[in-house]
């Protein structure tokens, strides 16, 4: 069965390059780094298409690396609405709303335009989005969706573990939002069959797979990581996606089980996959019929999209 969902991905640091004169080189003060970056050709062209509120949400970051991710998020959200319900770029900017709990949604000024449920995540240099729209799925409301991308940085996490004292102590920092058995299996490095992952990188990939699943589910639900039921949410049959060649989407798994308070949730669709050797993406969607497979990620060509907008 073909999914009505669609997913977009963008390497924000490639689309909006960071100048060599950034604050990371010590050549300019930190407070000037993002303003300097924002007037270079690629970000300046994209920022010109956003509302003053969106521009402010991008330029509030001191580091251009963070501003580029925020800019990518703004563009993907608007593009999702254009793709989902055929709205104009301007209409896409006007209809952005936040529901209770801060969950984003787009609703057209004209009810016949329907609504778009979407969720965005970014980490490292990547921005990813999943969306479902009323017009595409033919039901009376779009399905809730959640997504999370994580970048495995072995060197960075090794330093964090040294500060904590051990792998076990580092994992236990996050134990407050995990059921005990799940945390134990992560500490022990066990995979879905109970086999141990002995390398640090293997253990980190497994930890971040569980973490991404948890983040994606919470974001789909519209609640925060402080949700009272977090320790009662459990993921079973989890296999961390293996590494792949750079910029390649691969190693998809769709057999993760979601359990709440000891009962399996059957109508939630889950997909895990790798992007290259460093990234893992988790997508979770409500009301998924048996056999539905999500559409793959579209790698967005920002220059082409901006050219289309400029001529359209």
XYZ file of C-alpha atoms in Angstrom:
312
model
C 0.000 0.000 0.000
C 1.379 3.434 -0.936
C 1.536 6.024 1.835
C 0.001 9.486 1.590
C 2.853 10.754 3.720
C 5.805 12.564 2.274
C 9.212 13.323 3.738
C 11.807 15.956 2.922
C 15.489 16.240 3.824
C 18.020 19.034 3.522
C 21.714 19.349 4.315
C 21.500 22.896 5.655
C 25.239 23.450 5.954
C 25.706 22.552 2.295
C 22.730 24.632 1.161
C 23.739 27.657 3.242
C 27.548 27.477 3.577
C 29.283 28.973 6.599
C 31.957 31.545 5.571
C 35.546 30.904 6.586
C 35.414 34.212 8.420
C 32.975 32.773 10.954
C 33.464 33.112 14.686
C 34.756 29.522 14.812
C 37.986 30.758 13.255
C 38.332 33.608 15.734
C 38.433 36.156 12.915
C 35.226 37.953 13.918
C 33.327 38.344 17.210
C 30.654 35.749 17.905
C 27.863 38.351 17.881
C 28.744 39.246 14.278
C 29.007 35.694 12.943
C 25.356 35.135 12.011
C 24.796 38.639 10.560
C 27.913 38.119 8.413
C 26.628 34.733 7.221
C 23.086 36.012 6.581
C 24.135 38.459 3.833
C 26.059 35.856 1.823
C 24.210 34.839 -1.389
C 22.480 31.569 -0.445
C 21.050 32.505 2.971
C 20.213 36.052 1.867
C 18.161 34.738 -1.055
C 16.238 32.320 1.176
C 15.680 34.806 4.008
C 14.130 37.263 1.529
C 11.263 34.785 1.019
C 10.364 34.536 4.715
C 8.202 36.657 7.002
C 9.816 39.047 9.522
C 8.892 36.609 12.308
C 10.571 33.707 10.518
C 13.673 35.784 9.781
C 13.904 36.739 13.464
C 13.640 33.065 14.449
C 16.681 32.345 12.260
C 18.846 35.331 13.148
C 18.431 34.891 16.915
C 21.168 32.255 16.874
C 24.738 33.368 17.525
C 26.288 30.489 15.599
C 25.729 30.415 11.806
C 25.657 26.625 11.984
C 22.506 26.819 14.160
C 20.999 29.627 12.072
C 21.407 27.511 8.923
C 19.443 24.663 10.534
C 16.693 27.086 11.579
C 16.552 28.505 8.050
C 16.304 25.012 6.589
C 13.450 24.211 8.991
C 11.485 27.308 7.932
C 11.880 26.479 4.252
C 10.907 22.820 4.618
C 7.775 23.707 6.610
C 6.541 26.068 3.915
C 7.483 23.655 1.148
C 5.538 20.894 2.924
C 2.369 22.994 2.800
C 2.885 23.866 -0.873
C 3.353 20.171 -1.664
C 0.628 18.926 0.670
C -2.376 21.065 -0.265
C -1.247 23.135 -3.233
C -1.142 26.395 -1.272
C 0.907 29.316 -2.521
C 4.175 30.171 -0.806
C 2.518 33.195 0.821
C -0.473 31.159 1.999
C 1.899 28.587 3.453
C 3.443 31.260 5.644
C 0.117 32.644 6.880
C -1.471 29.414 8.051
C 1.189 28.143 10.481
C -0.340 27.381 13.896
C 0.683 25.746 17.150
C -1.684 23.440 18.952
C -1.755 22.865 22.685
C 1.662 21.632 23.720
C 3.352 23.517 20.882
C 2.777 20.903 18.151
C 2.916 22.621 14.723
C 0.112 22.393 12.155
C -0.981 24.369 9.085
C -4.623 25.272 8.485
C -5.755 27.227 5.468
C -7.772 30.431 5.742
C -10.220 28.686 3.429
C -11.456 25.485 5.150
C -11.522 23.712 1.776
C -7.721 23.901 1.704
C -7.600 21.440 4.597
C -4.691 21.094 6.962
C -1.134 19.804 7.022
C 0.339 17.983 9.997
C 4.113 18.113 9.954
C 7.092 17.616 12.188
C 10.690 18.747 11.760
C 13.956 17.618 13.334
C 17.552 18.670 12.872
C 20.925 17.511 14.141
C 24.450 17.878 12.824
C 23.938 19.471 9.418
C 20.686 17.696 8.472
C 17.078 18.911 8.606
C 14.309 16.342 8.042
C 10.515 16.716 7.841
C 7.549 14.349 7.697
C 4.080 15.565 6.698
C 0.564 14.327 6.072
C -2.252 16.414 4.611
C -6.033 16.244 4.641
C -6.145 16.629 0.878
C -3.744 13.758 0.221
C -5.147 11.160 2.603
C -8.844 11.718 1.888
C -9.913 11.645 5.551
C -11.367 14.419 7.634
C -8.090 15.339 9.286
C -4.405 14.827 8.717
C -2.652 12.186 10.779
C -0.311 13.160 13.579
C 3.337 12.586 12.704
C 6.696 12.632 14.485
C 10.289 12.480 13.304
C 13.743 12.618 14.839
C 17.218 12.651 13.300
C 20.316 11.976 15.372
C 23.966 12.197 14.450
C 26.360 9.743 16.065
C 29.489 11.615 17.137
C 31.733 9.062 18.826
C 34.478 11.551 19.729
C 32.071 14.014 21.348
C 30.211 11.349 23.317
C 33.475 9.740 24.440
C 34.435 13.018 26.110
C 31.005 13.205 27.769
C 31.399 9.652 29.098
C 34.790 10.488 30.540
C 33.230 13.392 32.420
C 30.524 11.090 33.794
C 32.994 8.325 34.585
C 31.702 5.427 32.456
C 29.302 4.277 29.718
C 26.845 3.061 32.344
C 26.757 6.392 34.189
C 26.355 8.308 30.922
C 23.356 6.192 29.861
C 21.762 6.523 33.280
C 21.546 10.300 32.779
C 18.684 9.501 30.401
C 17.139 6.687 32.449
C 14.380 8.922 33.862
C 12.564 8.822 30.506
C 13.062 5.117 29.783
C 11.538 1.959 31.276
C 14.003 -0.022 33.348
C 14.337 -2.989 30.973
C 14.997 -0.735 27.990
C 17.675 1.182 29.882
C 19.261 -2.073 31.029
C 19.477 -3.420 27.486
C 21.081 -0.204 26.308
C 23.627 -0.285 29.138
C 24.400 -3.930 28.370
C 24.564 -3.210 24.645
C 22.010 -5.917 23.797
C 20.366 -6.000 20.370
C 16.852 -7.311 19.626
C 18.073 -10.905 19.964
C 19.933 -10.239 23.208
C 23.361 -10.236 21.580
C 25.915 -7.765 22.921
C 27.306 -4.829 20.972
C 30.905 -4.610 22.136
C 32.193 -1.592 20.216
C 31.429 1.879 21.562
C 30.129 2.973 18.175
C 27.760 -0.004 18.063
C 26.449 0.824 21.521
C 25.991 4.475 20.600
C 24.056 3.571 17.455
C 21.740 1.435 19.566
C 21.321 4.128 22.230
C 20.532 6.823 19.663
C 18.112 4.508 17.860
C 16.072 4.154 21.043
C 16.407 7.864 21.779
C 15.231 8.810 18.284
C 12.212 6.522 18.578
C 11.276 8.061 21.915
C 11.664 11.611 20.590
C 9.634 10.862 17.464
C 6.769 9.313 19.448
C 6.647 12.177 21.926
C 6.643 14.721 19.097
C 3.830 12.841 17.338
C 1.775 12.894 20.546
C 2.257 16.635 20.999
C 3.641 16.231 24.519
C 7.119 16.943 25.824
C 9.756 14.618 27.257
C 8.202 15.425 30.642
C 5.071 13.445 29.706
C 4.004 11.358 32.737
C 3.685 8.153 30.668
C 7.241 8.187 29.265
C 8.531 5.387 31.462
C 5.511 3.288 30.424
C 6.326 3.706 26.714
C 8.427 0.819 25.425
C 9.944 -0.106 22.066
C 10.557 -3.762 21.268
C 12.199 -5.631 18.414
C 14.556 -2.696 17.847
C 17.542 -3.083 15.514
C 19.837 -0.127 15.002
C 20.221 0.621 11.264
C 23.702 -0.223 10.015
C 26.094 2.332 8.552
C 25.863 3.198 4.868
C 27.835 5.140 2.281
C 27.817 8.913 2.665
C 24.575 10.666 1.642
C 22.824 7.313 1.047
C 19.433 6.446 2.569
C 19.379 2.733 3.379
C 18.911 -0.086 5.909
C 15.204 0.517 6.511
C 13.474 -1.394 9.306
C 9.699 -1.360 9.840
C 9.141 -4.070 12.440
C 9.649 -2.049 15.636
C 6.814 -2.657 18.114
C 5.364 0.125 20.278
C 4.016 -0.820 23.712
C 2.274 1.303 26.349
C 1.535 0.060 29.860
C 2.085 -3.507 28.735
C -0.247 -3.303 25.724
C 0.888 -3.198 22.116
C -0.225 -0.189 20.053
C -1.128 -1.684 16.685
C -2.153 1.334 14.598
C 1.128 3.255 14.847
C 3.581 3.011 11.961
C 7.310 3.091 12.739
C 10.271 3.292 10.398
C 13.992 3.484 11.111
C 16.701 4.112 8.557
C 20.280 5.258 8.189
C 21.604 8.217 6.258
C 25.247 7.608 5.498
C 27.454 6.435 8.316
C 26.551 9.012 10.973
C 22.793 9.646 10.931
C 19.765 7.633 12.073
C 16.195 8.807 11.414
C 13.060 7.594 13.190
C 9.582 8.305 11.765
C 6.353 7.535 13.666
C 2.816 8.077 12.369
C -0.621 7.430 13.873
C -3.482 5.538 12.196
C -1.320 3.551 9.796
C -3.154 0.686 8.038
C -1.412 -2.658 7.959
C 0.900 -2.889 4.965
C 1.335 0.845 4.421
C 4.919 1.808 3.596
C 6.103 5.373 3.944
C 7.400 7.253 0.928
C 11.169 7.709 0.854
C 12.932 10.962 1.651
C 13.218 13.596 -1.042
C 16.538 15.425 -0.843
C 15.514 19.042 -1.422
C 17.502 21.080 -3.947
C 17.207 24.551 -2.423
C 18.524 26.431 -5.452
C 15.998 24.739 -7.731
C 13.127 25.406 -5.328
C 14.089 29.072 -4.960
C 14.366 29.402 -8.752
C 10.842 27.989 -9.070
C 9.499 30.447 -6.519
C 11.286 33.342 -8.190
C 9.758 32.546 -11.591
C 6.374 31.382 -10.306
